[in-house]
Amino acid sequence: MAKITDVFQGYGFSNDRLTLLAGPCAIESYDTCAEVVETLKNLTDKLDINYVFKASFDKANRSAIESERGAGMTAGLEVLQKIKDNYQVPIVTDVHESYQCEPVAKVADVLQIPAYLSRQTDLLVAAAKTGRVVNIKKAQFMAPEDIKSAVNKVAQTNEHILVTERGTMFGYHQLVVDMTSLIQMRDTGYPIIFDATHAVQIPSGYGNHSGGNRDYAFPLMRAALAIGIDGIFAEVHPNPPEAISDQDSQLYLSKIQPILENANKLFHEHLDMKAVYDNDELL
């Protein structure tokens, strides 16, 4: 079983620390990103958490054509480079097209494959060839064991892989998180991340844009940490109702400290469960 240190070689990360990928859903401005990263960097330093800043330069899979999509690749990468330089944090951002992978890899440390695109062979292969960490989000229509095929497409050329669970669609506008999927996905051999905020999304819940219920994010996060996972993905914003995307599911920056404190405590309490699954004990 690959460890966090195997995936993030040279980043000073530790296997016995919680790993957090977090930031605003979309790049709206440098100032918004800076406000979020400054708070999260201070907290993760204090709590001894491995931290990667997240923000998307393009929300290409919006429900409606009139929806705002973010800064765009050129301007977005400029913001991410500035964040990286000023706050000394690694960066994760989405790629949607194969041609984006090479230029994005010049800035981002982690290329994230959006859930809806996790079967796109050319995108997975292009991301892998950059040599950067590739975070594959399991599609909402995939069974847990099906993510192995996506992982194998990357692993042909790149072993720096994260696998993220964000729930499965079992009905119209409804995602359900099957906690046993977190165990099954460990069979890929790579670290497992739980996406706590997209898991509470209600896809196209408002017709032309998605809804969600952020109140469920921490309870689901607690359950995932008790199962024994490697990290948490979460979108965090200073004022979610005014964000350009995922207004109902992003977490409030002002409320993030107790969430991270409790998540970190749970992670350390359940490190033994990770060891159980890694060594096939009791299974």
Short mmCIF file of C-alpha atoms in Angstrom, two decimals:
data_model
loop_
_atom_site.label_atom_id
_atom_site.label_comp_id
_atom_site.label_asym_id
_atom_site.label_seq_id
_atom_site.Cartn_x
_atom_site.Cartn_y
_atom_site.Cartn_z
CA MET A 1 0.00 0.00 0.00
CA ALA A 2 1.49 3.34 -1.08
CA LYS A 3 1.77 5.90 1.69
CA ILE A 4 1.30 9.67 1.63
CA THR A 5 5.09 10.07 1.71
CA ASP A 6 5.38 7.83 -1.36
CA VAL A 7 2.94 10.02 -3.26
CA PHE A 8 4.27 13.38 -2.01
CA GLN A 9 7.99 12.73 -2.22
CA GLY A 10 10.06 15.76 -1.27
CA TYR A 11 7.19 17.72 0.30
CA GLY A 12 8.02 17.03 3.94
CA PHE A 13 4.71 15.29 4.52
CA SER A 14 4.31 12.58 7.15
CA ASN A 15 2.25 9.38 7.05
CA ASP A 16 1.09 9.82 10.63
CA ARG A 17 -0.44 13.23 9.94
CA LEU A 18 -3.85 14.01 8.47
CA THR A 19 -3.60 15.26 4.88
CA LEU A 20 -5.90 18.15 3.91
CA LEU A 21 -6.68 19.39 0.39
CA ALA A 22 -8.73 22.53 0.92
CA GLY A 23 -9.55 25.98 -0.40
CA PRO A 24 -12.30 27.80 -2.30
CA CYS A 25 -14.15 25.95 -5.04
CA ALA A 26 -13.19 28.42 -7.77
CA ILE A 27 -10.58 31.15 -8.15
CA GLU A 28 -12.64 34.31 -7.81
CA SER A 29 -9.74 36.64 -6.94
CA TYR A 30 -6.27 36.55 -5.45
CA ASP A 31 -7.55 38.24 -2.30
CA THR A 32 -10.17 35.56 -1.64
CA CYS A 33 -7.63 32.79 -2.17
CA ALA A 34 -5.10 34.57 0.05
CA GLU A 35 -7.62 34.99 2.86
CA VAL A 36 -8.43 31.28 2.79
CA VAL A 37 -4.87 29.99 2.44
CA GLU A 38 -3.55 32.23 5.22
CA THR A 39 -6.12 30.91 7.68
CA LEU A 40 -5.73 27.27 6.62
CA LYS A 41 -1.92 27.43 6.53
CA ASN A 42 -1.80 28.84 10.07
CA LEU A 43 -4.22 26.20 11.34
CA THR A 44 -2.55 23.26 9.62
CA ASP A 45 0.88 24.38 10.84
CA LYS A 46 -0.50 24.59 14.38
CA LEU A 47 -2.24 21.20 14.15
CA ASP A 48 0.63 19.49 12.30
CA ILE A 49 -1.50 18.59 9.26
CA ASN A 50 -0.14 17.98 5.74
CA TYR A 51 -1.73 20.80 3.72
CA VAL A 52 -2.34 21.34 -0.01
CA PHE A 53 -4.18 24.49 -1.17
CA LYS A 54 -7.07 23.85 -3.57
CA ALA A 55 -8.79 26.17 -6.04
CA SER A 56 -10.08 25.63 -9.59
CA PHE A 57 -9.23 28.02 -12.42
CA ASP A 58 -12.21 26.75 -14.43
CA LYS A 59 -15.46 25.11 -13.34
CA ALA A 60 -16.05 23.50 -16.72
CA ASN A 61 -18.81 21.12 -15.63
CA ARG A 62 -21.38 23.72 -14.60
CA SER A 63 -25.08 22.84 -14.79
CA ALA A 64 -25.97 25.82 -17.02
CA ILE A 65 -24.11 27.64 -19.78
CA GLU A 66 -24.65 31.02 -18.09
CA SER A 67 -23.00 29.91 -14.82
CA GLU A 68 -19.76 31.62 -13.83
CA ARG A 69 -16.71 29.44 -14.34
CA GLY A 70 -13.86 31.25 -12.62
CA ALA A 71 -10.68 33.06 -13.64
CA GLY A 72 -9.71 30.89 -16.62
CA MET A 73 -6.44 29.02 -17.06
CA THR A 74 -4.02 31.89 -17.75
CA ALA A 75 -5.24 34.25 -15.03
CA GLY A 76 -5.97 31.37 -12.67
CA LEU A 77 -2.48 29.91 -12.89
CA GLU A 78 -1.04 33.36 -12.20
CA VAL A 79 -3.08 33.51 -8.99
CA LEU A 80 -2.06 29.99 -7.98
CA GLN A 81 1.63 30.72 -8.63
CA LYS A 82 1.38 33.84 -6.46
CA ILE A 83 -0.30 31.85 -3.67
CA LYS A 84 2.39 29.19 -3.93
CA ASP A 85 5.22 31.75 -3.79
CA ASN A 86 3.76 33.86 -0.99
CA TYR A 87 2.56 31.08 1.31
CA GLN A 88 4.90 28.21 0.46
CA VAL A 89 2.13 25.64 0.02
CA PRO A 90 1.68 22.95 -2.63
CA ILE A 91 -1.24 23.45 -5.01
CA VAL A 92 -4.02 21.20 -6.31
CA THR A 93 -6.28 22.25 -9.18
CA ASP A 94 -8.58 20.57 -11.71
CA VAL A 95 -7.73 19.78 -15.30
CA HIS A 96 -10.51 19.14 -17.80
CA GLU A 97 -8.68 18.77 -21.12
CA SER A 98 -5.53 16.86 -22.05
CA TYR A 99 -3.81 19.99 -23.40
CA GLN A 100 -4.15 21.68 -19.99
CA CYS A 101 -2.01 19.15 -18.14
CA GLU A 102 1.46 20.29 -19.23
CA PRO A 103 1.03 24.05 -18.54
CA VAL A 104 -0.91 23.42 -15.32
CA ALA A 105 1.82 21.07 -14.07
CA LYS A 106 4.30 23.95 -14.22
CA VAL A 107 2.41 25.50 -11.29
CA ALA A 108 0.30 22.83 -9.62
CA ASP A 109 1.78 20.02 -7.54
CA VAL A 110 -1.38 17.93 -7.84
CA LEU A 111 -3.48 17.60 -11.00
CA GLN A 112 -7.04 16.69 -10.04
CA ILE A 113 -9.24 14.65 -12.34
CA PRO A 114 -12.87 15.73 -11.84
CA ALA A 115 -15.28 12.92 -10.99
CA TYR A 116 -17.26 13.21 -14.22
CA LEU A 117 -14.01 12.81 -16.20
CA SER A 118 -12.44 9.91 -14.31
CA ARG A 119 -12.92 7.52 -17.26
CA GLN A 120 -11.35 9.88 -19.83
CA THR A 121 -8.29 7.93 -20.89
CA ASP A 122 -6.46 10.71 -22.73
CA LEU A 123 -6.87 13.09 -19.78
CA LEU A 124 -5.64 10.52 -17.25
CA VAL A 125 -2.64 9.59 -19.40
CA ALA A 126 -1.70 13.24 -20.05
CA ALA A 127 -1.91 14.03 -16.33
CA ALA A 128 0.23 11.00 -15.51
CA LYS A 129 2.94 11.98 -18.00
CA THR A 130 3.56 15.29 -16.20
CA GLY A 131 5.03 13.38 -13.24
CA ARG A 132 2.93 15.41 -10.82
CA VAL A 133 0.65 13.85 -8.21
CA VAL A 134 -2.67 12.87 -9.82
CA ASN A 135 -5.79 12.95 -7.64
CA ILE A 136 -8.52 10.85 -9.27
CA LYS A 137 -12.04 11.49 -8.05
CA LYS A 138 -14.30 8.47 -8.33
CA ALA A 139 -17.24 9.23 -10.59
CA GLN A 140 -20.74 9.43 -9.13
CA PHE A 141 -21.75 6.60 -11.48
CA MET A 142 -18.88 4.25 -10.57
CA ALA A 143 -18.92 1.29 -8.22
CA PRO A 144 -15.94 1.47 -5.80
CA GLU A 145 -14.03 -1.34 -7.51
CA ASP A 146 -14.36 0.37 -10.91
CA ILE A 147 -11.91 3.11 -9.89
CA LYS A 148 -9.11 0.55 -10.31
CA SER A 149 -9.34 0.91 -14.09
CA ALA A 150 -8.84 4.68 -13.88
CA VAL A 151 -5.93 4.22 -11.47
CA ASN A 152 -4.29 1.70 -13.81
CA LYS A 153 -4.33 4.23 -16.66
CA VAL A 154 -2.23 6.60 -14.56
CA ALA A 155 -0.06 3.95 -12.91
CA GLN A 156 1.37 2.87 -16.28
CA THR A 157 3.68 5.89 -16.12
CA ASN A 158 3.19 7.54 -12.71
CA GLU A 159 2.89 6.08 -9.20
CA HIS A 160 2.08 9.40 -7.51
CA ILE A 161 -1.66 8.83 -7.15
CA LEU A 162 -4.45 9.79 -4.74
CA VAL A 163 -7.95 8.31 -4.96
CA THR A 164 -10.90 10.41 -3.77
CA GLU A 165 -14.44 9.36 -2.86
CA ARG A 166 -17.27 11.88 -3.22
CA GLY A 167 -20.39 9.71 -3.15
CA THR A 168 -22.53 7.80 -5.61
CA MET A 169 -25.75 8.80 -7.37
CA PHE A 170 -28.55 6.45 -6.28
CA GLY A 171 -31.44 8.59 -7.48
CA TYR A 172 -32.32 11.94 -8.97
CA HIS A 173 -30.39 14.81 -7.33
CA GLN A 174 -29.14 12.62 -4.52
CA LEU A 175 -25.63 11.51 -3.60
CA VAL A 176 -25.08 8.75 -1.05
CA VAL A 177 -21.75 7.93 0.57
CA ASP A 178 -21.30 4.20 1.10
CA MET A 179 -18.61 4.07 3.78
CA THR A 180 -17.63 0.55 2.75
CA SER A 181 -16.44 2.06 -0.55
CA LEU A 182 -13.56 3.69 1.36
CA ILE A 183 -12.39 0.22 2.35
CA GLN A 184 -12.88 -1.25 -1.11
CA MET A 185 -11.02 1.61 -2.80
CA ARG A 186 -7.94 0.84 -0.67
CA ASP A 187 -7.49 -2.18 -2.94
CA THR A 188 -6.09 0.25 -5.52
CA GLY A 189 -2.97 0.42 -3.34
CA TYR A 190 -3.00 4.21 -3.07
CA PRO A 191 -3.97 6.73 -0.35
CA ILE A 192 -7.69 7.38 0.03
CA ILE A 193 -9.12 10.89 0.38
CA PHE A 194 -12.70 11.67 1.39
CA ASP A 195 -14.34 14.68 -0.30
CA ALA A 196 -16.48 15.99 2.54
CA THR A 197 -18.11 18.91 0.73
CA HIS A 198 -18.93 17.47 -2.69
CA ALA A 199 -20.40 14.48 -0.88
CA VAL A 200 -23.17 16.76 0.45
CA GLN A 201 -23.86 18.35 -2.93
CA ILE A 202 -27.31 18.01 -4.53
CA PRO A 203 -26.43 17.90 -8.26
CA SER A 204 -28.65 20.25 -10.30
CA GLY A 205 -30.81 20.61 -7.20
CA TYR A 206 -31.99 24.05 -8.30
CA GLY A 207 -32.45 23.06 -11.93
CA ASN A 208 -29.78 25.31 -13.42
CA HIS A 209 -27.29 24.90 -10.57
CA SER A 210 -26.46 22.50 -7.78
CA GLY A 211 -27.63 22.67 -4.20
CA GLY A 212 -26.26 21.00 -1.10
CA ASN A 213 -26.33 20.81 2.67
CA ARG A 214 -23.08 21.79 4.38
CA ASP A 215 -24.53 20.70 7.77
CA TYR A 216 -23.85 17.08 6.77
CA ALA A 217 -20.20 17.62 5.79
CA PHE A 218 -18.67 17.19 9.24
CA PRO A 219 -20.80 14.16 10.25
CA LEU A 220 -19.76 12.39 7.05
CA MET A 221 -16.17 13.47 7.62
CA ARG A 222 -16.28 11.95 11.10
CA ALA A 223 -17.59 8.67 9.74
CA ALA A 224 -14.92 8.51 7.04
CA LEU A 225 -12.14 9.23 9.53
CA ALA A 226 -13.44 6.49 11.80
CA ILE A 227 -13.23 4.06 8.87
CA GLY A 228 -9.53 4.91 8.53
CA ILE A 229 -8.57 7.15 5.60
CA ASP A 230 -5.52 9.18 4.62
CA GLY A 231 -6.98 12.61 4.10
CA ILE A 232 -9.84 15.03 3.65
CA PHE A 233 -10.80 17.22 0.70
CA ALA A 234 -12.96 20.23 1.55
CA GLU A 235 -13.98 23.45 -0.13
CA VAL A 236 -13.80 26.47 2.16
CA HIS A 237 -14.88 30.05 1.46
CA PRO A 238 -15.08 33.30 3.48
CA ASN A 239 -18.74 33.76 2.48
CA PRO A 240 -20.17 30.66 0.76
CA PRO A 241 -23.59 32.15 -0.12
CA GLU A 242 -21.76 34.74 -2.25
CA ALA A 243 -19.40 32.24 -3.92
CA ILE A 244 -19.72 31.71 -7.68
CA SER A 245 -20.17 27.94 -7.23
CA ASP A 246 -21.15 25.35 -4.59
CA GLN A 247 -22.73 28.01 -2.42
CA ASP A 248 -24.65 25.45 -0.33
CA SER A 249 -21.84 22.98 0.26
CA GLN A 250 -18.68 25.02 0.84
CA LEU A 251 -17.67 25.40 4.50
CA TYR A 252 -17.42 28.78 6.20
CA LEU A 253 -13.81 29.85 6.74
CA SER A 254 -14.80 31.38 10.08
CA LYS A 255 -16.05 27.97 11.31
CA ILE A 256 -13.23 25.78 10.03
CA GLN A 257 -10.99 25.70 13.11
CA PRO A 258 -13.10 23.38 15.33
CA ILE A 259 -13.83 21.18 12.31
CA LEU A 260 -10.12 20.70 11.63
CA GLU A 261 -9.31 20.24 15.31
CA ASN A 262 -11.87 17.47 15.63
CA ALA A 263 -10.93 15.90 12.30
CA ASN A 264 -7.28 15.81 13.32
CA LYS A 265 -8.15 14.19 16.66
CA LEU A 266 -10.27 11.54 14.92
CA PHE A 267 -7.54 10.82 12.39
CA HIS A 268 -5.02 10.08 15.14
CA GLU A 269 -7.54 8.02 17.10
CA HIS A 270 -8.12 5.78 14.10
CA LEU A 271 -4.62 5.37 12.70
CA ASP A 272 -4.85 1.77 13.84
CA MET A 273 -7.75 1.18 11.45
CA LYS A 274 -5.60 2.26 8.51
CA ALA A 275 -3.02 -0.30 9.61
CA VAL A 276 -5.72 -3.00 9.74
CA TYR A 277 -6.73 -2.38 6.13
CA ASP A 278 -3.17 -1.92 4.89
CA ASN A 279 -2.12 -5.28 6.29
CA ASP A 280 -5.35 -7.13 5.55
CA GLU A 281 -5.75 -7.86 9.25
CA LEU A 282 -9.24 -8.96 10.27
CA LEU A 283 -10.39 -8.88 6.64
#
